[in-house]
Each structure stands twice: as structure tokens, then as C-alpha cells.
Amino acid sequence: MIISGVHSIRMQKNPCCVKLSVQPSRGLVDEKFSILVQNTPPGFQVTVHALHHSEDGHDWEAFAHYTANNTGTVNVSEDPSLGGTYSGVEQMGLLWSLRPVPGNKPWLRMRKMNVQTPMEVTISVYQGHQTEGFTDQAPLAGVVVERWYMAPGVRRVPITEEGLTATLFLPSGPGPFPALIDLWGGGGQLVESRASLLASHGIAALALDYLTPKITVETGKMVENEYFEKAYKVLEQHPQVLGSRIAMLGISFGAVMTFKFAVYSEVIKLSCAVSVSGSHVQPIDGSVKQIFDYLIKNAGNTRINEENQTIWRDLLLPIPTDPAFKVDVGRLKCPLMLVVGEDDQNFPAPESAKDIKEMMERAGNSHLLTVLSYPNAGHLIEPPYTPHVRATNFVTVGSRQKVVALWGGEMVAHSRAQEDAWRKLLVFLRENLYGTNLGATSLSHLQRKGISWDPMPNGLVRDGLHLFYRTEVNS
């Protein structure tokens, strides 16, 4: 029987009735949960196991070994894992250490493409310290946990006007809301996960496909810069959007485009900009195609390691001195956040951040800059508890070449970076989009246990804002 995240099973050969509770059993993907195992004999050894069947048909698992205390209890939030896919006290380790079950295809990446359904994770308890064969055993107890990108009341609105391939996510409440254009990287597709999660935190977010949109599929031609400006105008003119408070967030190649429009566009006027694992290096007058051509021209700098993994970070190195090939961030007039993984093997994000900082210091606008720099974090810095993958299968846009791309990062450090960066990114966006006159809080507000699963009135205006570190932050 499953009630409110509690599931009990009596085993014939097991004298105890183990009780497992996961609270909350339904929440946002960036919300922490607590796992409690009770009613075992004192000193009883258990394995707590997580299993997720992904949308692309693959199984992912994580597990940890625990020993019950003298009251027959294991509290995953407080007790150390003695082994498994992670060790030590890690409240959310069963999510960020998820990995493909042995026998699956190699080099997989977990991505949620349908945000209108939850990510379901089965949490189970097994007797003893197990490392394999979980599907061949009966658990002592189990519960299914739902992890959502869309909070109750968030609205998903497909956008096709002006030839766009995009989805707008509107927060719960009447609005109007500050907004953001969300640009993913060089793999293309309409990726809605981050935009829907941002809307769950009170920011209207437009997920924009700019590499593989319908117009490109039909014509075979990459979009021009006007495509992005059309997206901005659609967002600006939406009745539930505060047109004077719009940001842009890009990861990887999406960050390249973010730099361009933040500085040079006469149409796009941003309240702030965020670059995750990006670079300002590009032909400054270039279109999407011309920037790709610039990268291809430097393809000779590609490296292949001993595991046949492709390393692309050198395509933009060394950082050019010619001003025609890097965005003049000294002209930037809005706050800018850089999120940098120091073990990024795909983009020269650390070198770019150093150059950006120096350029802005010379220009006198470094007060607008926030840099979050994380040792041993890789390229794919995503929302909290997303499983870390050091290398994955990747199909390049245009040539459709299939490679194994090396992203970098060490699992624990990368997972810490994702959690820390997301928390500070939300504060940065709220500070610059809502403004500090809407209430007082601090960074500690975002460190509390999760967020309310109840619908949030008028886009989290109650949360207000405060702070920011305009320095490098090490994890």
C-alpha cells in the first residue's frame, strides 16, 4: 500500500515490517526530499536504491549502503552512505549519482523532453549491502516519487508566430511577469526543461529552438539574427509579460548568442544576461551559420583522447586579441552572470571568463559582472540533481556527425556546482528582473528545504530579493 510516500511490505523470511517514507513524494526537480527507513533491527544493513526509466527507454539506477542505528532507523539526510554510487552524507545522492543500469547503451545522457509529465523515480530498500541484481530481488519496501519541472498552475504555450519554434511557460497567477529567453546549445531541439522550471519559480520563460526549428528543417538554411529579435518582440508584447524586464540565458553555443545580443542588438534590450559554460569568442558581425563556420575553420584544434572522446574546447583558443573576433563586453550595460566549470572540456569557459573580466575592468563596467567558477565541474551545468555525465553521445548540427563528446567534470564536485549555481542564478534573476523593492530576503531563503508545491501567487513576488557576490565563487 502506498499512502503519502509511505510503502510497507512484509517479507516471509524477514521478521520485521520495514517502513519507507519519502517526503515530499511529489515536488519540483530542484526540491530536496527526505528518505527515512524505519522498523528494522538495530544494526541492520540495507541498500537504498533508486530506479528511473527514462523517456528514451533506458533504465538508470543509483544505490547506497546504510546501517540502521540502535532504533532501527536510517535517515538518508543525516546518515553516511558506506558505499554504492556515492558515499558520505548526501541527501540527494540517489538522484545526482544515477547512472545507466549495466547492459544499457554506453554514453547516455538523461534529458526530460516532455515536461508535462513527471520524472518518476522508484525508491526501494533491500536487505544487505547489494551492488547488482536488484531487479531479481524483492525489496523490503518501495515508493514511487514524482519530480516535476512544471509547478501547479504553470501554463505551457506553444509559439509558432513569426516563424518561431518556441514554447512559452507562464507562472501561476495573473501576471504580468518578468521574462527570459532560454537558449540551449549546439545539439539543437526544443528543450523545455529549464524554461518550465524557471516559470515554476515565477519567471515567464521562452524556450527557443534556433538550430533545428521548423523553418530550418523546411528550408535547409540556418536562421538569421532577426529570428532571435522576433522572439524577443513576441515576448515583449505578450500581455502577461513585463516587456521592460526581459533577460536572456544561454548554455554553451546558446551563451555565444547571448553575448552577441546583449551587446550589439538594437532591438533586444536585456535587464540581465546569463552565460553558462559559454564564450564571447566569435566573429562579432556573424550569423549563426558564420559562427559555426568559424568553429569549423578551427576544427584542426579538435582533440581525441585515448577513449575516443572528442574534445572541442580548443576550437576557440587561444582567446583572440583581434576585436573583430570577440564580443566587446566593455560595452555591456546590463548585469552579466558567468557560470564556469573549470574542468569544461567542450568550451574554453574558464579562459573566456578571465578575458571577459579583464575587458570589463578596463572598460569600467566590471561592477556588472558576477562570476561563479567551480573547480572540477564540467560543461553541462544543469538544474540541481541532474545526473552528471562526463561524456555522452552527440550528433553535430549540420554534418550530423555522431561522436562521443567529452564534457568534463567530476561527479561530486559537478553536482555541488549545479546546486550552488542554480540557487544563485535564481537570486540573480529575481534581483535584476523583479527588483529589490518587492520585498526583502537573502540567499539563505533559497537554501531552505525545497519550495512550496502549492501554486505560487503572482510569480513568487513574495520572495523578493537581496544580495550578490560580484566575485569568483569556488565550490
XYZ file of C-alpha atoms in Angstrom, residues 158-168 189-191 206-217 223 227 231:
29
model
C 3.470 26.742 -27.968
C 4.668 29.715 -30.062
C 4.672 29.446 -33.863
C 4.009 33.050 -34.898
C 6.709 34.910 -36.853
C 8.084 31.547 -37.988
C 9.298 30.705 -34.492
C 9.667 27.257 -32.969
C 9.338 28.018 -29.286
C 7.385 27.347 -26.109
C 6.408 29.988 -23.568
C 15.959 20.686 -30.475
C 13.313 22.475 -28.459
C 14.422 21.791 -24.887
C 10.565 31.241 -23.621
C 12.383 28.082 -24.720
C 13.610 28.840 -28.246
C 14.787 26.321 -30.838
C 17.169 28.251 -33.080
C 19.310 25.469 -34.586
C 16.666 22.939 -35.638
C 13.432 24.996 -35.880
C 10.693 24.178 -38.366
C 11.861 26.922 -40.740
C 15.367 25.435 -40.888
C 14.013 21.922 -41.419
C 18.166 31.243 -39.033
C 14.939 35.285 -35.712
C 11.373 36.020 -30.395
